[in-house]
């Protein structure tokens, strides 16, 4: 079991959860994740084939190390998820203005403002609800991580742009 210290708590990546997620993404059950597997999962989650989904699938494969082979193996997937998790923790900590371990609409408004992308109170609430699976009007780290599984999470500004303008996610991690 691997762990990442967030400064406030420790997030564990349970190998069983990682295997279950990999299995869920491996739609054709060949032991590898390919672009068509990801496309099928995205279509299932969003009910339609949005034009940009193939780009998301290809980008995900590339970030996982599967661009030359056209597929991702379980070890490549685990490496990606663990490395991706570190970047998401950093971004979450930037957004968590109140340092409560949960993102609120106020945290969202303040962070977007700091990055030169002000949002209204209504838009902040809409963004929050897009990620908030529990319906408690805040976002914990697990919800955040699930929302951004397919996003490259290069930096906070790009995550904010993605969040504001696109909402392809995979609520399953």
mmCIF file of C-alpha atoms in Angstrom:
data_model
loop_
_atom_site.group_PDB
_atom_site.id
_atom_site.type_symbol
_atom_site.label_atom_id
_atom_site.label_comp_id
_atom_site.label_asym_id
_atom_site.label_seq_id
_atom_site.Cartn_x
_atom_site.Cartn_y
_atom_site.Cartn_z
ATOM 1 C CA UNK A 1 0.000 0.000 0.000
ATOM 2 C CA UNK A 2 1.340 3.422 -0.935
ATOM 3 C CA UNK A 3 0.597 6.630 0.838
ATOM 4 C CA UNK A 4 0.915 10.316 0.142
ATOM 5 C CA UNK A 5 1.178 12.840 2.957
ATOM 6 C CA UNK A 6 -1.156 15.756 2.297
ATOM 7 C CA UNK A 7 0.072 17.784 5.271
ATOM 8 C CA UNK A 8 -3.285 17.369 7.035
ATOM 9 C CA UNK A 9 -3.915 13.685 6.545
ATOM 10 C CA UNK A 10 -2.617 10.647 4.721
ATOM 11 C CA UNK A 11 -4.361 9.408 1.576
ATOM 12 C CA UNK A 12 -3.920 5.696 0.961
ATOM 13 C CA UNK A 13 -4.158 4.106 -2.443
ATOM 14 C CA UNK A 14 -5.543 0.665 -1.715
ATOM 15 C CA UNK A 15 -4.265 -1.829 -4.324
ATOM 16 C CA UNK A 16 -7.700 -3.494 -4.361
ATOM 17 C CA UNK A 17 -9.366 -0.181 -5.261
ATOM 18 C CA UNK A 18 -6.818 0.452 -7.979
ATOM 19 C CA UNK A 19 -7.362 -3.029 -9.404
ATOM 20 C CA UNK A 20 -11.149 -2.572 -9.255
ATOM 21 C CA UNK A 21 -10.876 0.747 -11.101
ATOM 22 C CA UNK A 22 -8.560 -0.762 -13.714
ATOM 23 C CA UNK A 23 -10.973 -3.658 -14.189
ATOM 24 C CA UNK A 24 -13.869 -1.189 -14.566
ATOM 25 C CA UNK A 25 -11.965 0.722 -17.251
ATOM 26 C CA UNK A 26 -10.887 -2.476 -19.047
ATOM 27 C CA UNK A 27 -14.277 -2.867 -20.715
ATOM 28 C CA UNK A 28 -13.274 -5.692 -23.067
ATOM 29 C CA UNK A 29 -11.496 -7.553 -20.218
ATOM 30 C CA UNK A 30 -8.241 -8.163 -22.086
ATOM 31 C CA UNK A 31 -6.046 -6.985 -19.188
ATOM 32 C CA UNK A 32 -5.264 -3.648 -20.870
ATOM 33 C CA UNK A 33 -7.001 -0.293 -21.155
ATOM 34 C CA UNK A 34 -7.261 1.023 -24.699
ATOM 35 C CA UNK A 35 -8.892 4.092 -26.199
ATOM 36 C CA UNK A 36 -12.104 2.238 -27.063
ATOM 37 C CA UNK A 37 -12.400 1.035 -23.438
ATOM 38 C CA UNK A 38 -12.178 4.602 -22.160
ATOM 39 C CA UNK A 39 -14.610 5.844 -24.807
ATOM 40 C CA UNK A 40 -17.180 3.225 -23.782
ATOM 41 C CA UNK A 41 -16.879 4.185 -20.111
ATOM 42 C CA UNK A 42 -17.192 7.892 -20.932
ATOM 43 C CA UNK A 43 -20.227 7.225 -23.134
ATOM 44 C CA UNK A 44 -21.817 5.159 -20.366
ATOM 45 C CA UNK A 45 -21.254 7.919 -17.833
ATOM 46 C CA UNK A 46 -22.412 10.757 -20.037
ATOM 47 C CA UNK A 47 -25.001 9.062 -22.215
ATOM 48 C CA UNK A 48 -23.566 10.245 -25.501
ATOM 49 C CA UNK A 49 -20.370 10.390 -27.472
ATOM 50 C CA UNK A 50 -19.279 13.991 -27.035
ATOM 51 C CA UNK A 51 -16.892 15.124 -29.779
ATOM 52 C CA UNK A 52 -13.987 15.759 -27.394
ATOM 53 C CA UNK A 53 -14.152 12.367 -25.641
ATOM 54 C CA UNK A 54 -11.781 10.671 -28.087
ATOM 55 C CA UNK A 55 -9.222 13.388 -27.349
ATOM 56 C CA UNK A 56 -9.683 12.811 -23.626
ATOM 57 C CA UNK A 57 -9.188 9.075 -24.096
ATOM 58 C CA UNK A 58 -6.029 9.532 -26.190
ATOM 59 C CA UNK A 59 -4.614 12.097 -23.766
ATOM 60 C CA UNK A 60 -5.264 9.756 -20.846
ATOM 61 C CA UNK A 61 -3.454 6.907 -22.633
ATOM 62 C CA UNK A 62 -0.508 9.153 -23.390
ATOM 63 C CA UNK A 63 -0.199 10.316 -19.772
ATOM 64 C CA UNK A 64 -0.341 6.713 -18.565
ATOM 65 C CA UNK A 65 2.494 5.708 -20.881
ATOM 66 C CA UNK A 66 0.375 3.821 -23.377
ATOM 67 C CA UNK A 67 0.755 6.124 -26.376
ATOM 68 C CA UNK A 68 3.266 3.973 -28.277
ATOM 69 C CA UNK A 69 1.530 0.660 -27.598
ATOM 70 C CA UNK A 70 -2.025 1.972 -27.816
ATOM 71 C CA UNK A 71 -2.952 0.550 -24.428
ATOM 72 C CA UNK A 72 -2.156 0.857 -20.722
ATOM 73 C CA UNK A 73 -1.157 -2.065 -18.535
ATOM 74 C CA UNK A 74 -2.049 -2.326 -14.855
ATOM 75 C CA UNK A 75 1.468 -1.320 -13.639
ATOM 76 C CA UNK A 76 1.420 1.742 -15.937
ATOM 77 C CA UNK A 77 -2.046 2.619 -14.658
ATOM 78 C CA UNK A 78 -0.959 2.347 -10.998
ATOM 79 C CA UNK A 79 2.078 4.569 -11.635
ATOM 80 C CA UNK A 80 -0.144 7.143 -13.337
ATOM 81 C CA UNK A 81 -2.786 7.174 -10.587
ATOM 82 C CA UNK A 82 -0.223 7.525 -7.781
ATOM 83 C CA UNK A 83 1.660 10.330 -9.545
ATOM 84 C CA UNK A 84 -1.587 12.032 -10.588
ATOM 85 C CA UNK A 85 -2.804 11.855 -6.984
ATOM 86 C CA UNK A 86 0.201 13.884 -5.804
ATOM 87 C CA UNK A 87 -0.605 16.691 -8.252
ATOM 88 C CA UNK A 88 -4.284 16.621 -7.317
ATOM 89 C CA UNK A 89 -3.438 16.901 -3.614
ATOM 90 C CA UNK A 90 -1.382 20.013 -4.347
ATOM 91 C CA UNK A 91 -4.220 21.553 -6.367
ATOM 92 C CA UNK A 92 -6.789 20.642 -3.711
ATOM 93 C CA UNK A 93 -4.660 22.334 -1.046
ATOM 94 C CA UNK A 94 -4.501 25.519 -3.141
ATOM 95 C CA UNK A 95 -8.289 25.540 -3.520
ATOM 96 C CA UNK A 96 -8.909 24.776 0.157
ATOM 97 C CA UNK A 97 -8.686 28.440 1.182
ATOM 98 C CA UNK A 98 -10.262 27.751 4.582
ATOM 99 C CA UNK A 99 -7.875 24.813 5.244
ATOM 100 C CA UNK A 100 -10.855 22.726 6.382
ATOM 101 C CA UNK A 101 -10.076 19.696 4.228
ATOM 102 C CA UNK A 102 -13.218 20.379 2.189
ATOM 103 C CA UNK A 103 -13.907 22.800 -0.628
ATOM 104 C CA UNK A 104 -16.818 25.188 -0.204
ATOM 105 C CA UNK A 105 -18.428 27.656 -2.600
ATOM 106 C CA UNK A 106 -16.463 30.425 -0.842
ATOM 107 C CA UNK A 107 -13.191 28.529 -1.427
ATOM 108 C CA UNK A 108 -14.110 28.160 -5.092
ATOM 109 C CA UNK A 109 -14.961 31.845 -5.523
ATOM 110 C CA UNK A 110 -11.778 32.988 -3.794
ATOM 111 C CA UNK A 111 -9.497 30.663 -5.766
ATOM 112 C CA UNK A 112 -11.047 31.499 -9.129
ATOM 113 C CA UNK A 113 -10.680 35.203 -8.241
ATOM 114 C CA UNK A 114 -6.997 34.720 -7.324
ATOM 115 C CA UNK A 115 -6.399 33.113 -10.719
ATOM 116 C CA UNK A 116 -8.086 35.983 -12.574
ATOM 117 C CA UNK A 117 -11.263 34.039 -13.356
ATOM 118 C CA UNK A 118 -13.896 35.519 -11.045
ATOM 119 C CA UNK A 119 -17.135 33.570 -10.671
ATOM 120 C CA UNK A 120 -20.474 34.579 -9.207
ATOM 121 C CA UNK A 121 -21.885 32.938 -6.098
ATOM 122 C CA UNK A 122 -24.344 31.034 -8.306
ATOM 123 C CA UNK A 123 -21.589 29.771 -10.595
ATOM 124 C CA UNK A 124 -19.454 28.725 -7.613
ATOM 125 C CA UNK A 125 -22.382 26.729 -6.260
ATOM 126 C CA UNK A 126 -22.973 25.149 -9.679
ATOM 127 C CA UNK A 127 -19.277 24.187 -9.914
ATOM 128 C CA UNK A 128 -19.430 22.752 -6.409
ATOM 129 C CA UNK A 129 -22.531 20.690 -7.200
ATOM 130 C CA UNK A 130 -20.859 19.323 -10.339
ATOM 131 C CA UNK A 131 -18.285 17.540 -8.134
ATOM 132 C CA UNK A 132 -20.165 17.090 -4.829
ATOM 133 C CA UNK A 133 -21.382 13.495 -4.889
ATOM 134 C CA UNK A 134 -22.632 13.457 -1.296
ATOM 135 C CA UNK A 135 -24.915 16.448 -1.782
ATOM 136 C CA UNK A 136 -23.538 18.180 1.329
ATOM 137 C CA UNK A 137 -22.469 21.372 -0.498
ATOM 138 C CA UNK A 138 -18.766 20.748 -0.094
ATOM 139 C CA UNK A 139 -16.149 18.664 -1.853
ATOM 140 C CA UNK A 140 -13.858 16.267 -0.038
ATOM 141 C CA UNK A 141 -10.601 15.047 -1.525
ATOM 142 C CA UNK A 142 -12.108 11.763 -2.717
ATOM 143 C CA UNK A 143 -14.756 13.583 -4.745
ATOM 144 C CA UNK A 144 -12.095 15.916 -6.142
ATOM 145 C CA UNK A 145 -9.841 13.034 -7.180
ATOM 146 C CA UNK A 146 -12.711 11.200 -8.872
ATOM 147 C CA UNK A 147 -13.774 14.272 -10.826
ATOM 148 C CA UNK A 148 -10.270 14.785 -12.204
ATOM 149 C CA UNK A 149 -9.193 11.217 -13.010
ATOM 150 C CA UNK A 150 -8.891 11.930 -16.748
ATOM 151 C CA UNK A 151 -7.615 15.512 -16.463
ATOM 152 C CA UNK A 152 -3.832 15.949 -16.754
ATOM 153 C CA UNK A 153 -3.720 18.230 -13.651
ATOM 154 C CA UNK A 154 -0.660 20.067 -14.927
ATOM 155 C CA UNK A 155 -1.382 23.142 -12.829
ATOM 156 C CA UNK A 156 -4.172 24.732 -10.831
ATOM 157 C CA UNK A 157 -5.100 27.297 -13.501
ATOM 158 C CA UNK A 158 -5.666 24.577 -16.110
ATOM 159 C CA UNK A 159 -7.726 22.562 -13.635
ATOM 160 C CA UNK A 160 -9.900 25.613 -12.945
ATOM 161 C CA UNK A 161 -10.423 26.202 -16.677
ATOM 162 C CA UNK A 162 -11.353 22.549 -17.179
ATOM 163 C CA UNK A 163 -13.724 22.597 -14.217
ATOM 164 C CA UNK A 164 -15.430 25.738 -15.421
ATOM 165 C CA UNK A 165 -15.821 24.742 -19.068
ATOM 166 C CA UNK A 166 -15.972 20.968 -19.140
ATOM 167 C CA UNK A 167 -17.189 18.282 -16.811
ATOM 168 C CA UNK A 168 -16.128 14.886 -18.147
ATOM 169 C CA UNK A 169 -15.302 12.863 -15.059
ATOM 170 C CA UNK A 170 -15.353 9.365 -13.758
ATOM 171 C CA UNK A 171 -17.008 9.070 -10.348
ATOM 172 C CA UNK A 172 -15.582 5.744 -9.318
ATOM 173 C CA UNK A 173 -12.170 6.077 -7.661
#
